[in-house]
Amino acid sequence: MNDSVYVIIPVYNEAKVIRKVVQEVLDVFPNVVCVDDGSVDNSVNEISTTEAHLVKHPINLGQGGALQTGLDFALLNPKAQYFITFDADGQHDLEDVKRMLTELKKSEYDIILGSRFLEKHSSVKVPFKKRVLLRLALWFTLFTSGLELTDTHNGLRVFNRKAAEAIDITLSNMAHASEILTIIRQKKLKYKELPVTIHYSDYSMAKGQSMFNAINIIFDLMVKGRK
Amino acid sequence: MLIKFVLLLMVFIIAIYFMIAANHTRTEAWKKILFSIFVIFMVVATISPNITNSLANAVGVGRGADLLLYMLAVAFVFVVISIYIKFQEYEQRINKLARSIAVAEAEAREKQKITNY
């Protein structure tokens, strides 16, 4: 019944965890698209051992670029109706994904966004430094896109074909999260946030965003705003 | 006055170089006009530097050399920004190219898989 669902996982040097993450997703959703963004470790071989579709970037295009490639690939199949963006480091919860998908199917929403802050229910606490950074991102989003959200840089999203066709990520770095929100507003997609749990492991924390990148993101979006 | 000769020679070389480059690329007309004015100004300013002095005085700057420096600063920022924008455009093109290569290659691999079964 999940044949029409495509899970898109951008992969960049995740050889340690990627196979386990992909296997777990494949148990629930048969269509997984792994977009390798020019990893220099063993990620590609690890993905090849699974049943996931593998799309390899010839050069590094950034996470946003990888998401767009995965979407382009998934959209080639006319049967694909639902799309999920999922992080490769295993910080997302498949139970959350199932809930979001059910919500999307029964409602008129085009896109369901995962949020770490919607409810106090999340079992794992978000580290303080991370919370400050994400709070700043919220104000910035409210200011630039006019969307009132509680968590703007969550990699977990579930959306329908209409939204998938509307999304056109041009920024190559992490600014794509804000770019998707801008697209939501411009294309008037119906959106909703659902609470999700993020499993912060030492592995995912080490891979997370630094404070400096927040400045990069703001700068990039301002330059893009000129268009 | 050797310096005048050297400067004029450089202007001449730059002008020739631009003509050749502009013929190859589709340089916009306004850029050509702007550049021609710039070349004429350089030639005039080299032959009689007093003109830049009176120009500077007219806009309230002490020396002609100072005026040139200010204009250079503005021109520099303008050039940096236009190169930055151009660079971003090229990045977009490369992104699209790399993406279509990746998707085409993935499709070919999947077809291969199916025929192997």
CSV table of C-alpha atoms in Angstrom, one decimal:
chain,number,residue,atom,x,y,z
A,1,MET,CA,0.0,0.0,0.0
A,2,ASN,CA,3.0,2.2,0.3
A,3,ASP,CA,3.9,1.7,-3.3
A,4,SER,CA,3.1,5.3,-4.2
A,5,VAL,CA,5.4,6.7,-1.5
A,6,TYR,CA,9.0,7.8,-2.2
A,7,VAL,CA,11.4,8.4,0.6
A,8,ILE,CA,14.3,10.7,-0.4
A,9,ILE,CA,17.5,10.5,1.6
A,10,PRO,CA,20.3,12.9,0.8
A,11,VAL,CA,23.6,11.1,1.7
A,12,TYR,CA,27.0,12.7,2.2
A,13,ASN,CA,29.7,10.7,3.9
A,14,GLU,CA,27.3,8.6,6.1
A,15,ALA,CA,28.9,5.2,5.5
A,16,LYS,CA,28.8,4.3,9.2
A,17,VAL,CA,25.0,4.5,9.6
A,18,ILE,CA,23.5,4.7,6.1
A,19,ARG,CA,22.8,1.0,5.5
A,20,LYS,CA,21.0,0.5,8.8
A,21,VAL,CA,18.9,3.6,8.3
A,22,VAL,CA,18.0,2.6,4.7
A,23,GLN,CA,17.1,-0.9,5.8
A,24,GLU,CA,14.8,0.4,8.5
A,25,VAL,CA,13.0,2.7,6.0
A,26,LEU,CA,12.8,-0.1,3.4
A,27,ASP,CA,10.9,-2.3,5.9
A,28,VAL,CA,8.1,0.2,5.8
A,29,PHE,CA,8.4,1.9,2.4
A,30,PRO,CA,9.5,0.0,-0.7
A,31,ASN,CA,10.7,3.0,-2.6
A,32,VAL,CA,13.7,4.7,-1.2
A,33,VAL,CA,15.9,7.1,-3.2
A,34,CYS,CA,19.4,7.6,-1.8
A,35,VAL,CA,21.1,10.6,-3.4
A,36,ASP,CA,24.8,10.4,-2.9
A,37,ASP,CA,26.2,13.9,-2.9
A,38,GLY,CA,29.7,12.9,-3.9
A,39,SER,CA,30.7,11.1,-0.7
A,40,VAL,CA,34.3,10.3,-0.4
A,41,ASP,CA,33.7,7.4,2.0
A,42,ASN,CA,32.1,4.0,1.5
A,43,SER,CA,28.5,5.3,1.4
A,44,VAL,CA,27.8,4.3,-2.2
A,45,ASN,CA,28.8,0.7,-1.6
A,46,GLU,CA,26.8,0.6,1.6
A,47,ILE,CA,23.7,1.8,-0.3
A,48,SER,CA,24.4,-0.6,-3.2
A,49,THR,CA,23.9,-3.6,-0.8
A,50,THR,CA,20.3,-2.4,-0.2
A,51,GLU,CA,17.3,-2.4,-2.5
A,52,ALA,CA,17.2,1.4,-2.5
A,53,HIS,CA,17.4,3.4,-5.7
A,54,LEU,CA,20.8,5.0,-5.9
A,55,VAL,CA,21.4,8.4,-7.6
A,56,LYS,CA,25.0,9.6,-7.6
A,57,HIS,CA,26.0,13.2,-8.0
A,58,PRO,CA,29.1,13.5,-10.1
A,59,ILE,CA,30.2,16.5,-8.0
A,60,ASN,CA,29.1,17.8,-4.6
A,61,LEU,CA,26.0,19.9,-4.9
A,62,GLY,CA,25.0,20.3,-1.2
A,63,GLN,CA,22.1,18.9,0.7
A,64,GLY,CA,19.5,21.1,-1.0
A,65,GLY,CA,20.8,20.0,-4.4
A,66,ALA,CA,20.6,16.3,-3.3
A,67,LEU,CA,17.0,16.7,-2.3
A,68,GLN,CA,16.1,18.3,-5.6
A,69,THR,CA,17.8,15.5,-7.5
A,70,GLY,CA,15.9,12.9,-5.4
A,71,LEU,CA,12.6,14.6,-6.2
A,72,ASP,CA,13.4,14.9,-9.9
A,73,PHE,CA,14.2,11.1,-9.9
A,74,ALA,CA,11.1,10.1,-8.0
A,75,LEU,CA,8.8,12.3,-10.1
A,76,LEU,CA,9.8,10.4,-13.2
A,77,ASN,CA,7.6,7.6,-11.9
A,78,PRO,CA,4.0,8.7,-12.5
A,79,LYS,CA,2.9,6.3,-9.8
A,80,ALA,CA,4.7,8.4,-7.2
A,81,GLN,CA,2.1,10.3,-5.2
A,82,TYR,CA,3.7,10.9,-1.8
A,83,PHE,CA,7.2,12.2,-1.1
A,84,ILE,CA,9.2,12.1,2.2
A,85,THR,CA,12.5,13.8,2.9
A,86,PHE,CA,14.4,11.9,5.5
A,87,ASP,CA,17.8,12.5,7.1
A,88,ALA,CA,20.5,9.9,6.5
A,89,ASP,CA,22.0,10.1,10.0
A,90,GLY,CA,19.1,8.2,11.6
A,91,GLN,CA,17.8,11.1,13.7
A,92,HIS,CA,14.2,10.8,12.5
A,93,ASP,CA,11.6,8.4,13.7
A,94,LEU,CA,9.6,6.2,11.3
A,95,GLU,CA,6.6,6.2,13.6
A,96,ASP,CA,6.5,10.0,13.1
A,97,VAL,CA,6.7,9.5,9.3
A,98,LYS,CA,3.7,7.1,9.4
A,99,ARG,CA,1.7,9.5,11.4
A,100,MET,CA,2.5,12.4,9.1
A,101,LEU,CA,1.7,10.3,6.0
A,102,THR,CA,-1.7,9.3,7.4
A,103,GLU,CA,-2.5,12.9,8.2
A,104,LEU,CA,-1.5,14.0,4.7
A,105,LYS,CA,-3.6,11.4,3.1
A,106,LYS,CA,-6.8,12.1,5.0
A,107,SER,CA,-6.5,15.9,5.0
A,108,GLU,CA,-6.4,18.5,2.3
A,109,TYR,CA,-2.9,19.6,3.2
A,110,ASP,CA,-0.2,19.6,0.5
A,111,ILE,CA,2.8,19.3,2.9
A,112,ILE,CA,3.3,18.2,6.5
A,113,LEU,CA,6.4,19.5,8.2
A,114,GLY,CA,8.0,17.9,11.2
A,115,SER,CA,8.5,20.1,14.3
A,116,ARG,CA,10.6,19.5,17.4
A,117,PHE,CA,8.9,22.3,19.4
A,118,LEU,CA,5.2,21.9,18.7
A,119,GLU,CA,4.5,19.9,21.8
A,120,LYS,CA,6.4,19.2,24.9
A,121,HIS,CA,5.9,15.5,24.1
A,122,SER,CA,9.3,15.0,22.5
A,123,SER,CA,11.2,12.5,24.7
A,124,VAL,CA,14.6,13.7,23.9
A,125,LYS,CA,15.6,17.3,24.9
A,126,VAL,CA,16.9,19.6,22.2
A,127,PRO,CA,20.4,20.8,23.3
A,128,PHE,CA,20.5,24.5,24.4
A,129,LYS,CA,22.9,25.8,21.8
A,130,LYS,CA,20.7,24.2,19.1
A,131,ARG,CA,17.6,25.7,20.6
A,132,VAL,CA,19.0,29.2,20.4
A,133,LEU,CA,20.0,28.7,16.8
A,134,LEU,CA,16.7,27.3,15.8
A,135,ARG,CA,14.8,30.1,17.6
A,136,LEU,CA,16.7,32.7,15.5
A,137,ALA,CA,15.8,30.8,12.4
A,138,LEU,CA,12.1,31.1,13.3
A,139,TRP,CA,12.2,34.8,13.6
A,140,PHE,CA,14.1,35.0,10.3
A,141,THR,CA,11.5,32.8,8.6
A,142,LEU,CA,8.6,34.8,9.9
A,143,PHE,CA,10.3,37.9,8.7
A,144,THR,CA,11.2,36.7,5.2
A,145,SER,CA,8.5,34.2,4.3
A,146,GLY,CA,5.7,35.3,6.6
A,147,LEU,CA,5.0,31.7,7.6
A,148,GLU,CA,4.4,31.1,11.3
A,149,LEU,CA,6.2,27.9,12.2
A,150,THR,CA,7.7,26.4,15.3
A,151,ASP,CA,10.6,24.6,13.6
A,152,THR,CA,12.0,25.7,10.3
A,153,HIS,CA,15.0,23.6,9.8
A,154,ASN,CA,13.6,20.1,10.3
A,155,GLY,CA,14.6,17.7,7.6
A,156,LEU,CA,11.5,15.6,7.9
A,157,ARG,CA,8.7,16.5,5.5
A,158,VAL,CA,5.9,14.6,3.9
A,159,PHE,CA,4.2,16.1,0.9
A,160,ASN,CA,2.0,15.2,-2.1
A,161,ARG,CA,2.8,15.4,-5.9
A,162,LYS,CA,1.5,18.9,-6.2
A,163,ALA,CA,4.0,20.2,-3.7
A,164,ALA,CA,6.8,18.0,-5.1
A,165,GLU,CA,6.3,19.5,-8.5
A,166,ALA,CA,6.3,23.0,-7.1
A,167,ILE,CA,9.5,22.6,-5.2
A,168,ASP,CA,12.5,23.9,-7.1
A,169,ILE,CA,15.6,24.1,-4.8
A,170,THR,CA,18.3,26.3,-6.3
A,171,LEU,CA,20.4,27.1,-3.2
A,172,SER,CA,22.9,24.4,-2.7
A,173,ASN,CA,23.6,24.7,1.0
A,174,MET,CA,21.4,24.4,4.1
A,175,ALA,CA,19.5,27.5,3.0
A,176,HIS,CA,17.2,25.1,1.1
A,177,ALA,CA,15.1,24.6,4.2
A,178,SER,CA,14.1,28.3,4.1
A,179,GLU,CA,13.8,28.1,0.4
A,180,ILE,CA,11.2,25.4,0.6
A,181,LEU,CA,9.2,27.6,3.0
A,182,THR,CA,9.4,30.4,0.5
A,183,ILE,CA,8.0,28.1,-2.1
A,184,ILE,CA,5.2,27.0,0.2
A,185,ARG,CA,4.1,30.7,0.5
A,186,GLN,CA,4.6,31.6,-3.2
A,187,LYS,CA,2.7,28.5,-4.5
A,188,LYS,CA,0.1,28.8,-1.7
A,189,LEU,CA,0.6,25.2,-0.6
A,190,LYS,CA,-1.5,24.1,2.4
A,191,TYR,CA,0.9,23.2,5.1
A,192,LYS,CA,0.8,21.9,8.6
A,193,GLU,CA,3.3,21.0,11.3
A,194,LEU,CA,3.2,17.8,13.3
A,195,PRO,CA,5.3,17.1,16.4
A,196,VAL,CA,8.2,14.8,15.8
A,197,THR,CA,11.0,13.3,17.9
A,198,ILE,CA,14.6,13.8,17.0
A,199,HIS,CA,17.1,11.3,18.2
A,200,TYR,CA,20.2,13.3,18.9
A,201,SER,CA,23.1,10.9,18.9
A,202,ASP,CA,26.7,11.9,19.2
A,203,TYR,CA,26.9,11.0,15.5
A,204,SER,CA,24.1,13.4,14.4
A,205,MET,CA,25.3,16.2,16.7
A,206,ALA,CA,28.8,16.1,15.2
A,207,LYS,CA,27.2,16.4,11.8
A,208,GLY,CA,24.8,19.2,12.8
A,209,GLN,CA,24.8,22.9,11.9
A,210,SER,CA,27.3,25.3,13.3
A,211,MET,CA,26.5,28.9,14.3
A,212,PHE,CA,28.6,30.2,11.4
A,213,ASN,CA,26.4,28.5,8.9
A,214,ALA,CA,23.4,30.5,10.1
A,215,ILE,CA,25.1,33.6,8.9
A,216,ASN,CA,25.8,32.0,5.6
A,217,ILE,CA,22.2,31.0,5.2
A,218,ILE,CA,20.9,34.5,6.0
A,219,PHE,CA,23.4,36.1,3.5
A,220,ASP,CA,22.4,33.6,0.7
A,221,LEU,CA,18.7,34.2,1.1
A,222,MET,CA,19.2,38.0,1.0
A,223,VAL,CA,21.1,37.7,-2.3
A,224,LYS,CA,18.5,35.4,-3.6
A,225,GLY,CA,15.8,37.8,-2.5
A,226,ARG,CA,16.9,40.2,-5.2
A,227,LYS,CA,15.4,38.1,-8.0
B,1,MET,CA,57.6,61.9,-20.3
B,2,LEU,CA,58.0,58.2,-20.4
B,3,ILE,CA,55.0,57.6,-18.1
B,4,LYS,CA,52.6,59.0,-20.7
B,5,PHE,CA,53.9,56.8,-23.3
B,6,VAL,CA,53.7,53.7,-21.0
B,7,LEU,CA,50.1,54.5,-19.9
B,8,LEU,CA,48.9,55.2,-23.5
B,9,LEU,CA,50.5,51.9,-24.6
B,10,MET,CA,48.7,50.0,-21.8
B,11,VAL,CA,45.3,51.7,-22.7
B,12,PHE,CA,45.9,50.7,-26.3
B,13,ILE,CA,46.6,47.1,-25.4
B,14,ILE,CA,43.6,46.9,-23.1
B,15,ALA,CA,41.4,48.4,-25.9
B,16,ILE,CA,42.6,45.8,-28.4
B,17,TYR,CA,42.2,43.0,-25.9
B,18,PHE,CA,38.6,44.1,-25.2
B,19,MET,CA,37.7,44.3,-28.9
B,20,ILE,CA,38.9,40.7,-29.4
B,21,ALA,CA,37.1,39.4,-26.3
B,22,ALA,CA,33.9,41.3,-27.1
B,23,ASN,CA,33.8,39.8,-30.5
B,24,HIS,CA,33.9,36.3,-29.1
B,25,THR,CA,31.4,36.7,-26.4
B,26,ARG,CA,28.1,38.5,-26.8
B,27,THR,CA,28.9,41.5,-24.8
B,28,GLU,CA,26.0,43.8,-24.3
B,29,ALA,CA,26.0,47.1,-26.2
B,30,TRP,CA,25.9,49.3,-23.1
B,31,LYS,CA,29.0,47.6,-21.9
B,32,LYS,CA,30.8,48.4,-25.1
B,33,ILE,CA,29.7,52.0,-25.0
B,34,LEU,CA,30.7,52.3,-21.3
B,35,PHE,CA,34.1,50.8,-22.1
B,36,SER,CA,34.6,53.2,-25.1
B,37,ILE,CA,33.9,56.2,-22.9
B,38,PHE,CA,36.3,54.8,-20.3
B,39,VAL,CA,39.1,54.4,-22.9
B,40,ILE,CA,38.6,57.9,-24.2
B,41,PHE,CA,38.7,59.3,-20.7
B,42,MET,CA,41.9,57.3,-20.0
B,43,VAL,CA,43.6,58.7,-23.1
B,44,VAL,CA,42.5,62.3,-22.4
B,45,ALA,CA,43.6,62.0,-18.7
B,46,THR,CA,47.0,60.7,-19.7
B,47,ILE,CA,47.7,63.4,-22.3
B,48,SER,CA,46.5,66.3,-20.1
B,49,PRO,CA,46.2,65.4,-16.4
B,50,ASN,CA,45.0,68.9,-15.6
B,51,ILE,CA,41.6,68.0,-16.9
B,52,THR,CA,41.1,65.5,-14.0
B,53,ASN,CA,42.2,68.2,-11.6
B,54,SER,CA,39.6,70.7,-12.9
B,55,LEU,CA,37.0,67.9,-12.9
B,56,ALA,CA,37.8,67.1,-9.3
B,57,ASN,CA,37.6,70.8,-8.3
B,58,ALA,CA,34.2,71.0,-10.0
B,59,VAL,CA,32.8,68.2,-7.7
B,60,GLY,CA,34.6,69.5,-4.6
B,61,VAL,CA,37.5,67.1,-4.5
B,62,GLY,CA,41.0,68.5,-4.0
B,63,ARG,CA,43.1,66.6,-6.4
B,64,GLY,CA,42.4,64.7,-9.6
B,65,ALA,CA,44.3,61.7,-8.3
B,66,ASP,CA,41.9,61.6,-5.3
B,67,LEU,CA,38.9,61.7,-7.6
B,68,LEU,CA,40.3,58.8,-9.6
B,69,LEU,CA,40.8,56.8,-6.3
B,70,TYR,CA,37.2,57.3,-5.2
B,71,MET,CA,35.9,56.3,-8.6
B,72,LEU,CA,38.1,53.3,-8.6
B,73,ALA,CA,36.8,52.2,-5.2
B,74,VAL,CA,33.2,52.4,-6.5
B,75,ALA,CA,34.1,50.6,-9.7
B,76,PHE,CA,35.8,47.9,-7.8
B,77,VAL,CA,32.8,47.1,-5.7
B,78,PHE,CA,30.6,47.1,-8.8
B,79,VAL,CA,32.9,44.7,-10.5
B,80,VAL,CA,33.0,42.4,-7.5
B,81,ILE,CA,29.2,42.2,-7.2
B,82,SER,CA,28.7,41.6,-10.9
B,83,ILE,CA,31.3,38.8,-10.9
B,84,TYR,CA,29.6,37.3,-7.8
B,85,ILE,CA,26.2,37.3,-9.5
B,86,LYS,CA,27.7,35.8,-12.7
B,87,PHE,CA,29.4,33.2,-10.6
B,88,GLN,CA,26.1,32.2,-9.0
B,89,GLU,CA,24.5,31.8,-12.3
B,90,TYR,CA,27.2,29.5,-13.5
B,91,GLU,CA,26.8,27.5,-10.3
B,92,GLN,CA,23.1,27.1,-11.1
B,93,ARG,CA,24.0,25.8,-14.6
B,94,ILE,CA,26.5,23.3,-13.2
B,95,ASN,CA,23.9,22.2,-10.6
B,96,LYS,CA,21.3,21.5,-13.4
B,97,LEU,CA,23.9,19.7,-15.5
B,98,ALA,CA,25.2,17.5,-12.7
B,99,ARG,CA,21.6,16.7,-11.7
B,100,SER,CA,20.6,15.5,-15.1
B,101,ILE,CA,23.8,13.4,-15.4
B,102,ALA,CA,23.0,11.8,-12.0
B,103,VAL,CA,19.4,11.0,-12.9
B,104,ALA,CA,20.3,9.7,-16.4
B,105,GLU,CA,22.9,7.5,-15.0
B,106,ALA,CA,20.7,6.2,-12.3
B,107,GLU,CA,17.9,5.4,-14.8
B,108,ALA,CA,20.4,3.5,-17.0
B,109,ARG,CA,21.5,1.5,-14.0
B,110,GLU,CA,18.0,0.6,-13.1
B,111,LYS,CA,17.2,-0.5,-16.6
B,112,GLN,CA,20.3,-2.7,-16.5
B,113,LYS,CA,19.0,-4.3,-13.3
B,114,ILE,CA,15.7,-5.1,-14.9
B,115,THR,CA,17.2,-6.7,-18.0
B,116,ASN,CA,19.4,-8.8,-15.8
B,117,TYR,CA,16.5,-10.5,-14.1
